[in-house]
Amino acid sequence: MITIELLVVLAAIFLGARLGGIGIGFAGGLGVLVLTLGLGMSPGTIPIEVILIIMSVIAAIAAMQVAGGLQYLVNIAERVLRSNPKQVTFLAPIVTYIMTLFAGTGHTAFSTLPVIAEVAKEQGIRPSRPLSIAVVASQIAITASPISAAVVLMSGMLEDKGVGYISLLLICIPATFLACMVGAFVAQFMGKELKDDPIYQERLDHGLVSQRDKQGEALPASAKRSVLIFLVAIVAVVFYATAISDAVGLIESPSLPRNEAIMVFMLTAATAIALFCKIDTGEVLNAATFKSGMSACICVLGVAWLGDTFVSGHLDEIKALSGGLLEDHPWMLALILFFASMLLYSQAATTAALMPSAFMLGVSPEAAIASFAAVSALFVLPTYPTLLAAVEMDDTGSTRIGKWVFNHPFFVPGVATITSSVILGFVFAGIIL
């Protein structure tokens, strides 16, 4: 039966990948239906808190977007990129990393990708180089963002192991950021120089390479205000989580646990933005970030539920098969997370589906934190939205997907970044924990 049940899980994931986007969540629910009513398994645990945190954070981000806050951040990013355009391959991942770290979602990269491509073209730099590592940085920064669902979920698991929220951030932020710089170094040697690329020359001859209009729309006066409100909310989250932690203990027996505090602070931020920036709350529902965030909720619901249903039903067999292997070779957890995330398309869903099992199998907190960045291998299959957006926005043709699926410009810098992050994660975990 275990073989049949595993085939159901794999079939659901394959179907979801074929459907694309929110379809992975739909198919996850179908898989749970087959496993429970069809094959008699008990349903697994639904990651309700993670879903609620995603909803709360996205509500605040979408309100900030309606107020013009995201465009204000993009304008700042453009000034940074143009301040030293020849170093765009290193500046681009810094920009997308910080924006994701700040917002808790990699979808903020959508707004900066056209700027990155344009700056690269102006300098005669192959756009695929900064675009590839910028996309990877926007994904891996999820595992370092104080308000991302993946970090909150991971932190909750680590609390039972005696590792606090701040310790997790102190390891993940420097490890992932430095790893992005390693990926940028690798990316700058990928592909031919732009002037030597025959596809670029052909597109140039046919007038298919355009110049972006640098005259942006005027921002509303509320743009800066909305960013400030959101930033204050993030600082409040980090401060409160530190204050109630066992290590600091400024607030003993808090009436508001950390996860609930994140939801409260984010919804309060959304309320403040609506009041003080005078936005039309009806427009929040139409914001691109709101739609992508709600899609993420469905994906986490379906995939994480499917994974937990299968794993919890066969935990003893899984322990017998792989428990000793992970204890002897803890770095193998990173490989498992890497291959799982390339199919699940979500850092939070991969974390929810596999990390509880890893801890049950005896993986140490140090190994789990070091391997955490490997849940960001969303760039492997060229189907993730930000990756596809980068391909579409590069009209030079340098950012293209090869006929063998995996031979695209995101693969090598991405693998280099995740590998470096895992290695650095073990180093920082050994120092901090």
PDB file of C-alpha atoms in Angstrom, residues 13-265:
ATOM      1  CA  ILE A  13       2.384  16.891  -7.457  1.00  0.00           C
ATOM      2  CA  PHE A  14       2.890  16.136 -11.153  1.00  0.00           C
ATOM      3  CA  LEU A  15      -0.681  17.180 -11.943  1.00  0.00           C
ATOM      4  CA  GLY A  16      -0.251  20.371  -9.936  1.00  0.00           C
ATOM      5  CA  ALA A  17       2.973  21.179 -11.785  1.00  0.00           C
ATOM      6  CA  ARG A  18       1.172  20.704 -15.096  1.00  0.00           C
ATOM      7  CA  LEU A  19      -1.684  22.969 -14.010  1.00  0.00           C
ATOM      8  CA  GLY A  20       0.799  25.598 -12.820  1.00  0.00           C
ATOM      9  CA  GLY A  21       0.443  28.385 -10.252  1.00  0.00           C
ATOM     10  CA  ILE A  22      -2.367  27.833  -7.787  1.00  0.00           C
ATOM     11  CA  GLY A  23      -2.988  24.456  -9.424  1.00  0.00           C
ATOM     12  CA  ILE A  24      -0.401  22.800  -7.165  1.00  0.00           C
ATOM     13  CA  GLY A  25      -2.674  23.616  -4.225  1.00  0.00           C
ATOM     14  CA  PHE A  26      -5.761  22.307  -6.017  1.00  0.00           C
ATOM     15  CA  ALA A  27      -4.030  19.033  -6.841  1.00  0.00           C
ATOM     16  CA  GLY A  28      -2.783  18.707  -3.255  1.00  0.00           C
ATOM     17  CA  GLY A  29      -6.370  18.701  -2.041  1.00  0.00           C
ATOM     18  CA  LEU A  30      -7.249  16.055  -4.630  1.00  0.00           C
ATOM     19  CA  GLY A  31      -4.346  13.937  -3.378  1.00  0.00           C
ATOM     20  CA  VAL A  32      -5.601  14.176   0.213  1.00  0.00           C
ATOM     21  CA  LEU A  33      -9.062  13.108  -0.976  1.00  0.00           C
ATOM     22  CA  VAL A  34      -7.677   9.994  -2.664  1.00  0.00           C
ATOM     23  CA  LEU A  35      -5.424   9.092   0.272  1.00  0.00           C
ATOM     24  CA  THR A  36      -8.171   9.473   2.889  1.00  0.00           C
ATOM     25  CA  LEU A  37     -11.508   8.480   1.351  1.00  0.00           C
ATOM     26  CA  GLY A  38      -9.957   6.306  -1.311  1.00  0.00           C
ATOM     27  CA  LEU A  39      -7.162   4.511   0.568  1.00  0.00           C
ATOM     28  CA  GLY A  40      -8.278   4.916   4.174  1.00  0.00           C
ATOM     29  CA  MET A  41      -5.425   7.063   5.519  1.00  0.00           C
ATOM     30  CA  SER A  42      -5.991   9.570   8.322  1.00  0.00           C
ATOM     31  CA  PRO A  43      -5.744  13.209   7.178  1.00  0.00           C
ATOM     32  CA  GLY A  44      -2.595  15.044   8.218  1.00  0.00           C
ATOM     33  CA  THR A  45      -2.293  18.383   9.980  1.00  0.00           C
ATOM     34  CA  ILE A  46      -3.283  21.550   8.135  1.00  0.00           C
ATOM     35  CA  PRO A  47      -0.715  24.371   8.631  1.00  0.00           C
ATOM     36  CA  ILE A  48      -3.413  26.849   9.631  1.00  0.00           C
ATOM     37  CA  GLU A  49      -1.111  29.311  11.414  1.00  0.00           C
ATOM     38  CA  VAL A  50       1.186  29.541   8.412  1.00  0.00           C
ATOM     39  CA  ILE A  51      -1.735  30.278   6.102  1.00  0.00           C
ATOM     40  CA  LEU A  52      -3.095  32.937   8.454  1.00  0.00           C
ATOM     41  CA  ILE A  53       0.328  34.603   8.699  1.00  0.00           C
ATOM     42  CA  ILE A  54       0.632  34.693   4.907  1.00  0.00           C
ATOM     43  CA  MET A  55      -2.816  36.279   4.682  1.00  0.00           C
ATOM     44  CA  SER A  56      -2.003  38.909   7.326  1.00  0.00           C
ATOM     45  CA  VAL A  57       1.378  39.854   5.859  1.00  0.00           C
ATOM     46  CA  ILE A  58       0.006  40.008   2.317  1.00  0.00           C
ATOM     47  CA  ALA A  59      -2.872  42.206   3.491  1.00  0.00           C
ATOM     48  CA  ALA A  60      -0.365  44.777   4.779  1.00  0.00           C
ATOM     49  CA  ILE A  61       1.864  44.531   1.700  1.00  0.00           C
ATOM     50  CA  ALA A  62      -1.093  44.893  -0.680  1.00  0.00           C
ATOM     51  CA  ALA A  63      -2.299  47.954   1.238  1.00  0.00           C
ATOM     52  CA  MET A  64       1.204  49.407   0.940  1.00  0.00           C
ATOM     53  CA  GLN A  65       1.190  48.684  -2.800  1.00  0.00           C
ATOM     54  CA  VAL A  66      -2.126  50.490  -3.282  1.00  0.00           C
ATOM     55  CA  ALA A  67      -0.693  53.460  -1.374  1.00  0.00           C
ATOM     56  CA  GLY A  68       2.264  53.572  -3.771  1.00  0.00           C
ATOM     57  CA  GLY A  69       4.772  52.171  -1.305  1.00  0.00           C
ATOM     58  CA  LEU A  70       6.080  49.354  -3.519  1.00  0.00           C
ATOM     59  CA  GLN A  71       6.657  51.728  -6.423  1.00  0.00           C
ATOM     60  CA  TYR A  72       8.517  54.033  -4.027  1.00  0.00           C
ATOM     61  CA  LEU A  73      10.802  51.119  -3.114  1.00  0.00           C
ATOM     62  CA  VAL A  74      11.302  50.329  -6.804  1.00  0.00           C
ATOM     63  CA  ASN A  75      12.323  53.944  -7.438  1.00  0.00           C
ATOM     64  CA  ILE A  76      14.906  53.672  -4.659  1.00  0.00           C
ATOM     65  CA  ALA A  77      16.126  50.395  -6.167  1.00  0.00           C
ATOM     66  CA  GLU A  78      16.508  52.049  -9.566  1.00  0.00           C
ATOM     67  CA  ARG A  79      18.621  54.827  -8.081  1.00  0.00           C
ATOM     68  CA  VAL A  80      20.840  52.230  -6.405  1.00  0.00           C
ATOM     69  CA  LEU A  81      21.275  50.267  -9.639  1.00  0.00           C
ATOM     70  CA  ARG A  82      22.072  53.376 -11.676  1.00  0.00           C
ATOM     71  CA  SER A  83      24.507  54.685  -9.076  1.00  0.00           C
ATOM     72  CA  ASN A  84      27.095  52.114 -10.206  1.00  0.00           C
ATOM     73  CA  PRO A  85      25.649  50.474 -13.321  1.00  0.00           C
ATOM     74  CA  LYS A  86      28.781  48.518 -14.231  1.00  0.00           C
ATOM     75  CA  GLN A  87      28.320  46.491 -11.027  1.00  0.00           C
ATOM     76  CA  VAL A  88      24.676  45.663 -11.793  1.00  0.00           C
ATOM     77  CA  THR A  89      25.352  41.899 -11.504  1.00  0.00           C
ATOM     78  CA  PHE A  90      26.198  42.414  -7.821  1.00  0.00           C
ATOM     79  CA  LEU A  91      23.778  45.252  -7.076  1.00  0.00           C
ATOM     80  CA  ALA A  92      20.736  43.500  -8.583  1.00  0.00           C
ATOM     81  CA  PRO A  93      20.693  40.573  -6.107  1.00  0.00           C
ATOM     82  CA  ILE A  94      21.325  42.983  -3.219  1.00  0.00           C
ATOM     83  CA  VAL A  95      18.241  44.968  -4.256  1.00  0.00           C
ATOM     84  CA  THR A  96      15.925  41.972  -4.704  1.00  0.00           C
ATOM     85  CA  TYR A  97      17.276  40.304  -1.551  1.00  0.00           C
ATOM     86  CA  ILE A  98      16.590  43.360   0.618  1.00  0.00           C
ATOM     87  CA  MET A  99      13.133  43.892  -0.879  1.00  0.00           C
ATOM     88  CA  THR A 100      12.185  40.265  -0.169  1.00  0.00           C
ATOM     89  CA  LEU A 101      13.715  40.430   3.306  1.00  0.00           C
ATOM     90  CA  PHE A 102      11.638  43.535   3.962  1.00  0.00           C
ATOM     91  CA  ALA A 103       8.360  42.359   2.427  1.00  0.00           C
ATOM     92  CA  GLY A 104       8.428  38.622   3.142  1.00  0.00           C
ATOM     93  CA  THR A 105       7.566  37.714  -0.454  1.00  0.00           C
ATOM     94  CA  GLY A 106       9.751  37.203  -3.509  1.00  0.00           C
ATOM     95  CA  HIS A 107       7.090  38.654  -5.769  1.00  0.00           C
ATOM     96  CA  THR A 108       8.428  42.140  -5.061  1.00  0.00           C
ATOM     97  CA  ALA A 109      11.121  41.276  -7.634  1.00  0.00           C
ATOM     98  CA  PHE A 110       8.598  41.650 -10.471  1.00  0.00           C
ATOM     99  CA  SER A 111       8.810  45.432 -10.270  1.00  0.00           C
ATOM    100  CA  THR A 112      12.613  45.600 -10.318  1.00  0.00           C
ATOM    101  CA  LEU A 113      13.322  43.108 -13.124  1.00  0.00           C
ATOM    102  CA  PRO A 114      12.627  45.613 -15.968  1.00  0.00           C
ATOM    103  CA  VAL A 115      15.004  48.109 -14.333  1.00  0.00           C
ATOM    104  CA  ILE A 116      17.734  45.479 -13.968  1.00  0.00           C
ATOM    105  CA  ALA A 117      17.402  44.436 -17.616  1.00  0.00           C
ATOM    106  CA  GLU A 118      17.521  48.045 -18.814  1.00  0.00           C
ATOM    107  CA  VAL A 119      20.569  49.023 -16.754  1.00  0.00           C
ATOM    108  CA  ALA A 120      22.421  45.944 -18.007  1.00  0.00           C
ATOM    109  CA  LYS A 121      21.579  46.768 -21.645  1.00  0.00           C
ATOM    110  CA  GLU A 122      22.753  50.351 -21.231  1.00  0.00           C
ATOM    111  CA  GLN A 123      26.150  49.089 -20.042  1.00  0.00           C
ATOM    112  CA  GLY A 124      26.470  46.369 -22.679  1.00  0.00           C
ATOM    113  CA  ILE A 125      26.254  43.714 -19.956  1.00  0.00           C
ATOM    114  CA  ARG A 126      24.480  40.467 -20.751  1.00  0.00           C
ATOM    115  CA  PRO A 127      21.114  40.942 -18.918  1.00  0.00           C
ATOM    116  CA  SER A 128      20.850  37.235 -18.118  1.00  0.00           C
ATOM    117  CA  ARG A 129      23.669  37.636 -15.608  1.00  0.00           C
ATOM    118  CA  PRO A 130      22.072  40.132 -13.194  1.00  0.00           C
ATOM    119  CA  LEU A 131      18.548  38.863 -13.915  1.00  0.00           C
ATOM    120  CA  SER A 132      19.395  35.251 -13.071  1.00  0.00           C
ATOM    121  CA  ILE A 133      20.998  35.949  -9.708  1.00  0.00           C
ATOM    122  CA  ALA A 134      18.418  38.632  -8.891  1.00  0.00           C
ATOM    123  CA  VAL A 135      15.631  36.052  -9.238  1.00  0.00           C
ATOM    124  CA  VAL A 136      17.559  33.518  -7.143  1.00  0.00           C
ATOM    125  CA  ALA A 137      18.244  36.142  -4.448  1.00  0.00           C
ATOM    126  CA  SER A 138      14.551  37.045  -4.278  1.00  0.00           C
ATOM    127  CA  GLN A 139      13.771  33.382  -3.608  1.00  0.00           C
ATOM    128  CA  ILE A 140      16.473  32.515  -1.085  1.00  0.00           C
ATOM    129  CA  ALA A 141      15.822  35.687   0.931  1.00  0.00           C
ATOM    130  CA  ILE A 142      12.490  34.141   1.934  1.00  0.00           C
ATOM    131  CA  THR A 143      14.452  31.877   4.309  1.00  0.00           C
ATOM    132  CA  ALA A 144      15.868  34.967   6.054  1.00  0.00           C
ATOM    133  CA  SER A 145      12.876  37.324   6.142  1.00  0.00           C
ATOM    134  CA  PRO A 146      11.551  37.990   9.680  1.00  0.00           C
ATOM    135  CA  ILE A 147       7.946  37.900   8.446  1.00  0.00           C
ATOM    136  CA  SER A 148       7.978  35.165   5.803  1.00  0.00           C
ATOM    137  CA  ALA A 149       5.747  32.165   6.433  1.00  0.00           C
ATOM    138  CA  ALA A 150       8.679  29.774   5.962  1.00  0.00           C
ATOM    139  CA  VAL A 151      10.786  31.479   8.660  1.00  0.00           C
ATOM    140  CA  VAL A 152       7.876  31.705  11.091  1.00  0.00           C
ATOM    141  CA  LEU A 153       7.086  28.031  10.549  1.00  0.00           C
ATOM    142  CA  MET A 154      10.729  27.003  10.935  1.00  0.00           C
ATOM    143  CA  SER A 155      11.108  29.119  14.063  1.00  0.00           C
ATOM    144  CA  GLY A 156       8.093  27.463  15.649  1.00  0.00           C
ATOM    145  CA  MET A 157       9.651  24.028  15.142  1.00  0.00           C
ATOM    146  CA  LEU A 158      13.008  25.169  16.517  1.00  0.00           C
ATOM    147  CA  GLU A 159      11.544  26.605  19.711  1.00  0.00           C
ATOM    148  CA  ASP A 160      10.927  23.068  20.948  1.00  0.00           C
ATOM    149  CA  LYS A 161      14.631  22.398  20.307  1.00  0.00           C
ATOM    150  CA  GLY A 162      15.783  25.382  22.351  1.00  0.00           C
ATOM    151  CA  VAL A 163      16.653  27.630  19.386  1.00  0.00           C
ATOM    152  CA  GLY A 164      15.038  31.068  19.356  1.00  0.00           C
ATOM    153  CA  TYR A 165      13.653  33.216  16.562  1.00  0.00           C
ATOM    154  CA  ILE A 166      16.519  35.720  16.722  1.00  0.00           C
ATOM    155  CA  SER A 167      19.148  32.968  16.607  1.00  0.00           C
ATOM    156  CA  LEU A 168      17.541  31.629  13.439  1.00  0.00           C
ATOM    157  CA  LEU A 169      17.702  35.070  11.807  1.00  0.00           C
ATOM    158  CA  LEU A 170      21.292  35.649  12.960  1.00  0.00           C
ATOM    159  CA  ILE A 171      22.305  32.497  11.094  1.00  0.00           C
ATOM    160  CA  CYS A 172      20.110  32.723   8.017  1.00  0.00           C
ATOM    161  CA  ILE A 173      20.546  36.400   7.114  1.00  0.00           C
ATOM    162  CA  PRO A 174      24.356  36.485   6.803  1.00  0.00           C
ATOM    163  CA  ALA A 175      24.549  32.971   5.317  1.00  0.00           C
ATOM    164  CA  THR A 176      22.019  33.634   2.560  1.00  0.00           C
ATOM    165  CA  PHE A 177      23.245  37.157   1.791  1.00  0.00           C
ATOM    166  CA  LEU A 178      26.886  36.125   1.430  1.00  0.00           C
ATOM    167  CA  ALA A 179      25.768  33.140  -0.648  1.00  0.00           C
ATOM    168  CA  CYS A 180      23.978  35.516  -3.046  1.00  0.00           C
ATOM    169  CA  MET A 181      27.260  37.358  -3.548  1.00  0.00           C
ATOM    170  CA  VAL A 182      28.917  34.031  -4.394  1.00  0.00           C
ATOM    171  CA  GLY A 183      26.105  33.388  -6.881  1.00  0.00           C
ATOM    172  CA  ALA A 184      26.621  36.853  -8.388  1.00  0.00           C
ATOM    173  CA  PHE A 185      30.330  36.145  -8.830  1.00  0.00           C
ATOM    174  CA  VAL A 186      29.451  32.927 -10.675  1.00  0.00           C
ATOM    175  CA  ALA A 187      26.743  34.637 -12.757  1.00  0.00           C
ATOM    176  CA  GLN A 188      29.073  37.274 -14.160  1.00  0.00           C
ATOM    177  CA  PHE A 189      30.965  34.569 -16.071  1.00  0.00           C
ATOM    178  CA  MET A 190      27.855  32.879 -17.509  1.00  0.00           C
ATOM    179  CA  GLY A 191      27.173  33.098 -21.245  1.00  0.00           C
ATOM    180  CA  LYS A 192      28.786  35.066 -24.048  1.00  0.00           C
ATOM    181  CA  GLU A 193      29.310  38.801 -23.871  1.00  0.00           C
ATOM    182  CA  LEU A 194      26.189  40.586 -25.098  1.00  0.00           C
ATOM    183  CA  LYS A 195      27.900  42.027 -28.180  1.00  0.00           C
ATOM    184  CA  ASP A 196      29.030  38.504 -29.176  1.00  0.00           C
ATOM    185  CA  ASP A 197      25.606  36.861 -28.792  1.00  0.00           C
ATOM    186  CA  PRO A 198      24.202  36.089 -32.263  1.00  0.00           C
ATOM    187  CA  ILE A 199      20.608  36.014 -30.993  1.00  0.00           C
ATOM    188  CA  TYR A 200      21.012  39.505 -29.550  1.00  0.00           C
ATOM    189  CA  GLN A 201      22.557  40.775 -32.791  1.00  0.00           C
ATOM    190  CA  GLU A 202      19.705  39.276 -34.806  1.00  0.00           C
ATOM    191  CA  ARG A 203      17.071  40.853 -32.528  1.00  0.00           C
ATOM    192  CA  LEU A 204      18.936  44.167 -32.692  1.00  0.00           C
ATOM    193  CA  ASP A 205      18.953  44.094 -36.499  1.00  0.00           C
ATOM    194  CA  HIS A 206      15.201  43.446 -36.553  1.00  0.00           C
ATOM    195  CA  GLY A 207      14.473  46.320 -34.150  1.00  0.00           C
ATOM    196  CA  LEU A 208      13.236  44.020 -31.387  1.00  0.00           C
ATOM    197  CA  VAL A 209      15.422  45.500 -28.647  1.00  0.00           C
ATOM    198  CA  SER A 210      13.729  48.508 -27.078  1.00  0.00           C
ATOM    199  CA  GLN A 211      14.701  51.177 -24.579  1.00  0.00           C
ATOM    200  CA  ARG A 212      12.630  51.561 -21.436  1.00  0.00           C
ATOM    201  CA  ASP A 213      10.943  54.888 -20.715  1.00  0.00           C
ATOM    202  CA  LYS A 214      12.620  56.213 -17.586  1.00  0.00           C
ATOM    203  CA  GLN A 215       9.831  58.674 -16.847  1.00  0.00           C
ATOM    204  CA  GLY A 216       7.881  56.921 -14.118  1.00  0.00           C
ATOM    205  CA  GLU A 217       4.452  57.881 -12.866  1.00  0.00           C
ATOM    206  CA  ALA A 218       4.245  60.480 -10.110  1.00  0.00           C
ATOM    207  CA  LEU A 219       3.899  58.810  -6.723  1.00  0.00           C
ATOM    208  CA  PRO A 220       1.100  59.752  -4.333  1.00  0.00           C
ATOM    209  CA  ALA A 221       2.108  61.619  -1.198  1.00  0.00           C
ATOM    210  CA  SER A 222       1.141  58.577   0.848  1.00  0.00           C
ATOM    211  CA  ALA A 223       3.829  56.349  -0.685  1.00  0.00           C
ATOM    212  CA  LYS A 224       6.607  57.146   1.785  1.00  0.00           C
ATOM    213  CA  ARG A 225       4.142  57.116   4.669  1.00  0.00           C
ATOM    214  CA  SER A 226       2.956  53.590   3.832  1.00  0.00           C
ATOM    215  CA  VAL A 227       6.531  52.274   3.683  1.00  0.00           C
ATOM    216  CA  LEU A 228       7.298  53.849   7.063  1.00  0.00           C
ATOM    217  CA  ILE A 229       4.204  52.261   8.629  1.00  0.00           C
ATOM    218  CA  PHE A 230       5.110  48.851   7.231  1.00  0.00           C
ATOM    219  CA  LEU A 231       8.718  49.200   8.404  1.00  0.00           C
ATOM    220  CA  VAL A 232       7.571  50.107  11.918  1.00  0.00           C
ATOM    221  CA  ALA A 233       5.378  46.987  11.941  1.00  0.00           C
ATOM    222  CA  ILE A 234       8.330  44.765  10.996  1.00  0.00           C
ATOM    223  CA  VAL A 235      10.509  46.316  13.707  1.00  0.00           C
ATOM    224  CA  ALA A 236       7.668  45.766  16.180  1.00  0.00           C
ATOM    225  CA  VAL A 237       7.452  42.091  15.207  1.00  0.00           C
ATOM    226  CA  VAL A 238      11.183  41.521  15.696  1.00  0.00           C
ATOM    227  CA  PHE A 239      11.275  43.495  18.968  1.00  0.00           C
ATOM    228  CA  TYR A 240       8.244  41.710  20.407  1.00  0.00           C
ATOM    229  CA  ALA A 241       9.534  38.265  19.385  1.00  0.00           C
ATOM    230  CA  THR A 242      12.828  39.105  21.100  1.00  0.00           C
ATOM    231  CA  ALA A 243      11.144  40.457  24.212  1.00  0.00           C
ATOM    232  CA  ILE A 244       9.039  37.320  24.785  1.00  0.00           C
ATOM    233  CA  SER A 245      11.829  34.859  23.955  1.00  0.00           C
ATOM    234  CA  ASP A 246      13.212  32.670  26.752  1.00  0.00           C
ATOM    235  CA  ALA A 247      16.720  33.994  26.113  1.00  0.00           C
ATOM    236  CA  VAL A 248      15.753  37.651  26.718  1.00  0.00           C
ATOM    237  CA  GLY A 249      12.620  37.324  28.832  1.00  0.00           C
ATOM    238  CA  LEU A 250      11.633  41.002  28.951  1.00  0.00           C
ATOM    239  CA  ILE A 251       7.981  39.941  28.845  1.00  0.00           C
ATOM    240  CA  GLU A 252       7.182  36.872  30.935  1.00  0.00           C
ATOM    241  CA  SER A 253       4.044  34.823  30.271  1.00  0.00           C
ATOM    242  CA  PRO A 254       2.959  36.996  27.302  1.00  0.00           C
ATOM    243  CA  SER A 255      -0.760  37.120  26.641  1.00  0.00           C
ATOM    244  CA  LEU A 256      -0.054  37.288  22.884  1.00  0.00           C
ATOM    245  CA  PRO A 257       2.119  34.475  21.432  1.00  0.00           C
ATOM    246  CA  ARG A 258       4.595  35.322  18.662  1.00  0.00           C
ATOM    247  CA  ASN A 259       2.657  33.955  15.672  1.00  0.00           C
ATOM    248  CA  GLU A 260      -0.530  35.710  16.742  1.00  0.00           C
ATOM    249  CA  ALA A 261       1.523  38.865  17.325  1.00  0.00           C
ATOM    250  CA  ILE A 262       2.749  38.805  13.721  1.00  0.00           C
ATOM    251  CA  MET A 263      -0.854  38.603  12.495  1.00  0.00           C
ATOM    252  CA  VAL A 264      -1.955  41.413  14.815  1.00  0.00           C
ATOM    253  CA  PHE A 265       0.922  43.735  13.903  1.00  0.00           C
TER     254      PHE A 265
END
